[in-house]
Structure formats: structure tokens, C-alpha cells
PDB file of C-alpha atoms (C1' of nucleotides) in Angstrom:
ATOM      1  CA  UNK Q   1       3.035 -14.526 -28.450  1.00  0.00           C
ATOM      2  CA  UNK Q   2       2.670 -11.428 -30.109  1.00  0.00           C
ATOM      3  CA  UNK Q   3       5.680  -9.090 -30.930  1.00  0.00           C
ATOM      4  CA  UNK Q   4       3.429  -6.342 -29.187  1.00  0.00           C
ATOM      5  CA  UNK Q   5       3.150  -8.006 -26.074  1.00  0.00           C
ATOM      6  CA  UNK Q   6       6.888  -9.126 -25.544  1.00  0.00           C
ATOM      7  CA  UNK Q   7       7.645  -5.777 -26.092  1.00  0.00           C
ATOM      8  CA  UNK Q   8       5.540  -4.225 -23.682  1.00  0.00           C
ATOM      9  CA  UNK Q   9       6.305  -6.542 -21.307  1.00  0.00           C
ATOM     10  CA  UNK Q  10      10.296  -6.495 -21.594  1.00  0.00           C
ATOM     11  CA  UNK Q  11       9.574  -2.881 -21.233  1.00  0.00           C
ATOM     12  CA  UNK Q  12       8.341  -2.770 -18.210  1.00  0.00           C
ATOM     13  CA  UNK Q  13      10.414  -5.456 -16.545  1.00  0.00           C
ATOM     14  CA  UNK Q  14      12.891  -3.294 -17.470  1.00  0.00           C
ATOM     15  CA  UNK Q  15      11.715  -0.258 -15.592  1.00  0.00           C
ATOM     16  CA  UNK Q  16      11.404  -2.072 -12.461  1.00  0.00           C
ATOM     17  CA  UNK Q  17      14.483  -0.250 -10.275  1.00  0.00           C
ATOM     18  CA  UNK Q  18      16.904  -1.912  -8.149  1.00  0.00           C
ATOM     19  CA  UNK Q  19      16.014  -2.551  -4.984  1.00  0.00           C
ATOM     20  CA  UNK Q  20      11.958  -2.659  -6.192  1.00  0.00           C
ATOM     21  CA  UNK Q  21       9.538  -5.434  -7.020  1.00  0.00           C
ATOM     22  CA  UNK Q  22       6.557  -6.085  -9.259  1.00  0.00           C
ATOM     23  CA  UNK Q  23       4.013  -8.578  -9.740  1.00  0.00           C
ATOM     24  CA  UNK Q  24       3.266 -10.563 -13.184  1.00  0.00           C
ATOM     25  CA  UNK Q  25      -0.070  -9.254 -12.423  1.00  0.00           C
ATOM     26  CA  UNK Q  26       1.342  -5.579 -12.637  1.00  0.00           C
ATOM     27  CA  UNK Q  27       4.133  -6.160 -15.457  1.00  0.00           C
ATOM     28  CA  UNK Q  28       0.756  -6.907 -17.856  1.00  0.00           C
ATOM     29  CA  UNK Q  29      -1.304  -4.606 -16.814  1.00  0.00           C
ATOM     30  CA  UNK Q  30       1.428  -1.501 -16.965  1.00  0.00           C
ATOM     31  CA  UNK Q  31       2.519  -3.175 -20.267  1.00  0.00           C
ATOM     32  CA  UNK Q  32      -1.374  -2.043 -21.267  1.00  0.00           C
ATOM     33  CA  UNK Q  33      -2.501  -6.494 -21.143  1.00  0.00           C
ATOM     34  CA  UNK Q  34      -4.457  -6.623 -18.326  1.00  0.00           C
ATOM     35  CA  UNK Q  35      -5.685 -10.013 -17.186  1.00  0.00           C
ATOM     36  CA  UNK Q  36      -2.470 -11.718 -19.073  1.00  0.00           C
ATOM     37  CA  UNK Q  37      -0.233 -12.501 -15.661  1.00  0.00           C
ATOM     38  CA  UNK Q  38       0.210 -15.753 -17.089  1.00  0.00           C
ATOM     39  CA  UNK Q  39       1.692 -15.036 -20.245  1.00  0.00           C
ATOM     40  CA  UNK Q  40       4.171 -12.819 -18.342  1.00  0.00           C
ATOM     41  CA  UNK Q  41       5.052 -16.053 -16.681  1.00  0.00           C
ATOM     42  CA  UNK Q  42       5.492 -17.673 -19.831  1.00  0.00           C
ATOM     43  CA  UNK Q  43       7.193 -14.924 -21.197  1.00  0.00           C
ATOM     44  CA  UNK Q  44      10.231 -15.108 -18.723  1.00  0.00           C
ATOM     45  CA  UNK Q  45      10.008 -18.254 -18.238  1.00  0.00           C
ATOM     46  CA  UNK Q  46      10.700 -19.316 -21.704  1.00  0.00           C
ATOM     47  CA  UNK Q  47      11.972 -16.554 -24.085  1.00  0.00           C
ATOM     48  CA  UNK Q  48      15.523 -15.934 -24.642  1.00  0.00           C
ATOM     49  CA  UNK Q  49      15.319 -11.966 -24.352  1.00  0.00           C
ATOM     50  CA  UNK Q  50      14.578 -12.837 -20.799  1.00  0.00           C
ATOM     51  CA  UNK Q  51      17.282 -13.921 -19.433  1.00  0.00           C
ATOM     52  CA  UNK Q  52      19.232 -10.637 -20.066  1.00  0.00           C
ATOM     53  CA  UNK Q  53      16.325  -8.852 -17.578  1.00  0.00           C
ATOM     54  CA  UNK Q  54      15.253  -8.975 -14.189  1.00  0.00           C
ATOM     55  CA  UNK Q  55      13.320 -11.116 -14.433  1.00  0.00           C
ATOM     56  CA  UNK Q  56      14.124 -11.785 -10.518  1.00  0.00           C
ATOM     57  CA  UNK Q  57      12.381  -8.910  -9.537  1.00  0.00           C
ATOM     58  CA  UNK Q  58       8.978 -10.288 -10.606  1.00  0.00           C
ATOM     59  CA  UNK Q  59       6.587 -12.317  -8.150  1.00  0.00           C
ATOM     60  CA  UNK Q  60       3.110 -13.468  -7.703  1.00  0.00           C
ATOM     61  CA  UNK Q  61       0.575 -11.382  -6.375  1.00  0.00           C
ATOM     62  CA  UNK Q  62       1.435 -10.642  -2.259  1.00  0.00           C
ATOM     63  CA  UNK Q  63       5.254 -10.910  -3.018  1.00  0.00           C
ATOM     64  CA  UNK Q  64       5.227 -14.933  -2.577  1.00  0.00           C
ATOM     65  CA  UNK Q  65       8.249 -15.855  -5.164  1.00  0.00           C
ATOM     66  CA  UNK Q  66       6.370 -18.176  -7.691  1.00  0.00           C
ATOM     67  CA  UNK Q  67       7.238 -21.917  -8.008  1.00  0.00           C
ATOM     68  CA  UNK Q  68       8.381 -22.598  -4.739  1.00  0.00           C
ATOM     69  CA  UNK Q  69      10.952 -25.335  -4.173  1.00  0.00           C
ATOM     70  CA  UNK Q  70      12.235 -25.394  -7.525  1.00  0.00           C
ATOM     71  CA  UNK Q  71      16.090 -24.199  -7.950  1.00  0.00           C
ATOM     72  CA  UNK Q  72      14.752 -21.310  -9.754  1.00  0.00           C
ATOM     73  CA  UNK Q  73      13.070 -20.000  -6.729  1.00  0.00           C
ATOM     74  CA  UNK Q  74      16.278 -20.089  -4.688  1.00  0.00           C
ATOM     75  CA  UNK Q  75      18.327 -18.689  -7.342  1.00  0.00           C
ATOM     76  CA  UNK Q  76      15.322 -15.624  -7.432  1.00  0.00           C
ATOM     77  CA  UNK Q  77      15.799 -15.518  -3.263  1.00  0.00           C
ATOM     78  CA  UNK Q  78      19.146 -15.196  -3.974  1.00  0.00           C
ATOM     79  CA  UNK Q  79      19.434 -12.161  -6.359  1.00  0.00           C
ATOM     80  CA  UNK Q  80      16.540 -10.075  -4.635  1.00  0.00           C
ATOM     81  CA  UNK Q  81      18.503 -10.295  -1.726  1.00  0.00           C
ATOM     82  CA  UNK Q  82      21.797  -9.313  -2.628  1.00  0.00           C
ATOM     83  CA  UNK Q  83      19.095  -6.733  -4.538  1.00  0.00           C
ATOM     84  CA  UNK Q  84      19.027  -5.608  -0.925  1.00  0.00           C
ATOM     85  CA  UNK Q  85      15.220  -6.718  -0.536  1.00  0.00           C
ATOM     86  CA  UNK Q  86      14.314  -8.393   2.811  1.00  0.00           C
ATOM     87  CA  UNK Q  87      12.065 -11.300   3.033  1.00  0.00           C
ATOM     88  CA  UNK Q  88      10.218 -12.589   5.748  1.00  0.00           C
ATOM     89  CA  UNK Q  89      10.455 -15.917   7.440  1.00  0.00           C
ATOM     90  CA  UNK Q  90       8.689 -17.362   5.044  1.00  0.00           C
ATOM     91  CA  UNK Q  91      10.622 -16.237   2.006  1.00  0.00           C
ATOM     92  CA  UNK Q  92       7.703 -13.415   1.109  1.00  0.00           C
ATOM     93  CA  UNK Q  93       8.281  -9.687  -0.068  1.00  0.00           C
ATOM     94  CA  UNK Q  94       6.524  -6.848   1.167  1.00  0.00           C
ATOM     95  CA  UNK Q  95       4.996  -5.323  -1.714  1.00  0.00           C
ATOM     96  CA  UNK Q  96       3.460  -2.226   0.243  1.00  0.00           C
ATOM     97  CA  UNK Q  97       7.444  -1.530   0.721  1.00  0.00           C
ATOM     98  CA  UNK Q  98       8.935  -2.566  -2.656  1.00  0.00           C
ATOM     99  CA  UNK Q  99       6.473  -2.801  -5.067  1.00  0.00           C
ATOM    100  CA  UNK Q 100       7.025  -1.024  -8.201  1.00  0.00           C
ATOM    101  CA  UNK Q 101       5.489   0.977 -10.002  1.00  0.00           C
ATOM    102  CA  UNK Q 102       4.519   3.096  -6.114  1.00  0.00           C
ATOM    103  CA  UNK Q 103       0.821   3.828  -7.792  1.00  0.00           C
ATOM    104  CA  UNK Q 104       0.084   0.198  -7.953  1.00  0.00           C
ATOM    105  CA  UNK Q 105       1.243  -0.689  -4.639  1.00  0.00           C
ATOM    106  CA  UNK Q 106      -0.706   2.041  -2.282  1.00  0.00           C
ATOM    107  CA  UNK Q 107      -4.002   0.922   0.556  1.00  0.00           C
TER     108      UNK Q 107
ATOM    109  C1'  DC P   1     -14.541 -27.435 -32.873  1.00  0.00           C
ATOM    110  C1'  DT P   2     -13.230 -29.026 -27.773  1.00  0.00           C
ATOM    111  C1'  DA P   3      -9.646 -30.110 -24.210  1.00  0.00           C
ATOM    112  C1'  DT P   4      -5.514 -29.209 -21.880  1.00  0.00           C
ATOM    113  C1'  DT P   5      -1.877 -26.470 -20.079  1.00  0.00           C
ATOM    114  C1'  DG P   6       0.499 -22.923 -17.543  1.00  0.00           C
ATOM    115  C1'  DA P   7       6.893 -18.491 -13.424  1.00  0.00           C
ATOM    116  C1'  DC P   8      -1.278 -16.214 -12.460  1.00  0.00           C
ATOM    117  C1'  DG P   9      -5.091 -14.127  -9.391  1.00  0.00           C
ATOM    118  C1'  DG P  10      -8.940 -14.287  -6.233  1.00  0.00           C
ATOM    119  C1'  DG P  11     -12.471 -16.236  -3.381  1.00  0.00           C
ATOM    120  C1'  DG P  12     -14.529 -19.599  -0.218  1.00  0.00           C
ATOM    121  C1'  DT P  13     -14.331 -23.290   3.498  1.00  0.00           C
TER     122       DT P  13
ATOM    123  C1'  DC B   1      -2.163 -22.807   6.751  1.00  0.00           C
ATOM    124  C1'  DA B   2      -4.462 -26.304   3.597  1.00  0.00           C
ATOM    125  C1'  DC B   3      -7.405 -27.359  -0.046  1.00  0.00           C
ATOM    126  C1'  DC B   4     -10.875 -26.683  -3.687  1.00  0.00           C
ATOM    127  C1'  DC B   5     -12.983 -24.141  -7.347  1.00  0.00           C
ATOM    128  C1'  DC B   6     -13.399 -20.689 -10.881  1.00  0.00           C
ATOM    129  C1'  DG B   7     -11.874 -16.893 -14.146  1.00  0.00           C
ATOM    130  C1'  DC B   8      -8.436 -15.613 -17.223  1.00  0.00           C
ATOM    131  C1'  DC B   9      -6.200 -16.183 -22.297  1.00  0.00           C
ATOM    132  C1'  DA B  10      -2.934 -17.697 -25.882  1.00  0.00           C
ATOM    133  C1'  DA B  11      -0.743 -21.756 -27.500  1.00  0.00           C
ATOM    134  C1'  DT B  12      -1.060 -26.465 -28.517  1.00  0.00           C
ATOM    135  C1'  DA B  13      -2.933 -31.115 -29.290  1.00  0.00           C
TER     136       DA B  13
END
DNA sequence: CTATTGACGGGGT
DNA sequence: CACCCCGCCAATA
């Protein structure tokens, strides 16, 4: 991957507060790489700079955690919640409530 | 050059 | 909800 693009997207992982959510979606387009959600994914999934982020506080589009079933996706469940992020009964987010940036998140 | 592969996203049935 | 299909794009074979 381009230097460019990890950048951009550690960036904006970054900004994501406690307590909010975003989407890989909306990491790479506010990063300025629309249309590259995957390479978010592959981004935090396999580069070493991400596992000092929070990365936990990124999900698919509608707030569904990605990978389901995997240990990964409970250890995720496990850090937005003590993040103080609810889930519903089937383990989803509410993005209209937590997603982050507000701007991108708004009917 | 083509084919495959993804922590993805959206649409249709 | 379950599938199925397609678009997306960089890396890799």
C-alpha cells in the first residue's frame, strides 16, 4: 500500500473519539480514498502500526462488527463495550447514535 | 496480460 | 433472515 494511504487512514482512525464508531467505508473516504473500504480492512488487519489504534472502533457499513465468529470479533465486542457502546441483540451498533465523524452519520 | 483474493458495500429475490 | 450477484481496487500469482 502506499505510504499516502496508511497515513491517511491511521489518521483518521485516530480521530475517531471514545465512545464513537466509524465504518471502513467512512475511514477511506474521510482519509480522501473513497471506494477503498477494503484496503482499510487490510490495513488493520495486517499492518503493525495498527495494533497501537482503535482499530476496534471500526465496523462494516450498518454497525455489524466484520468477521463474525472469529475471536477477533469478540475481542472487538469486548472493547467497544467497555468503550461504553451498546449493541443490540444481535451484536450490531447504532451508527445514527455513534457514528463518527456526526456529518457522515445524519438521515 | 488474466485470475484470484480480501476486517467492504449495495442491490435484488 | 438467507442467498446470490456485481462493483470496487491494490496486491499477488
Amino acid at each position: 500500500m502506499s505510504p499516502d494511504f496508511e497515513r491517511a487512514v491511521i489518521a483518521a482512525v485516530r480521530a475517531i473519539p471514545a465512545g464513537r464508531v466509524s465504518t471502513y467505508g467512512t475511514v477511506a473516504a474521510v482519509a480522501g480514498y473513497p471506494r477503498h473500504a477494503r484496503h482499510v480492512g487490510a490495513l488493520l488487519a495486517h499492518a503493525d502500526a495498527a495494533l497501537a489504534l482503535p482499530w476496534f472502533r471500526v465496523l462494516g457499513s450498518g454497525g455489524r462488527i466484520a468477521r463474525p465468529g472469529t475471536a477477533g470479533a469478540d475481542q472487538q465486542r469486548i472493547l467497544l463495550e467497555h468503550d461504553g457502546i451498546e449493541l443490540d441483540s444481535k451484536g450490531r451498533v447504532d451508527v445514527w447514535r455513534y457514528g463518527w465523524p456526526p456529518s457522515c452519520f445524519m438521515r
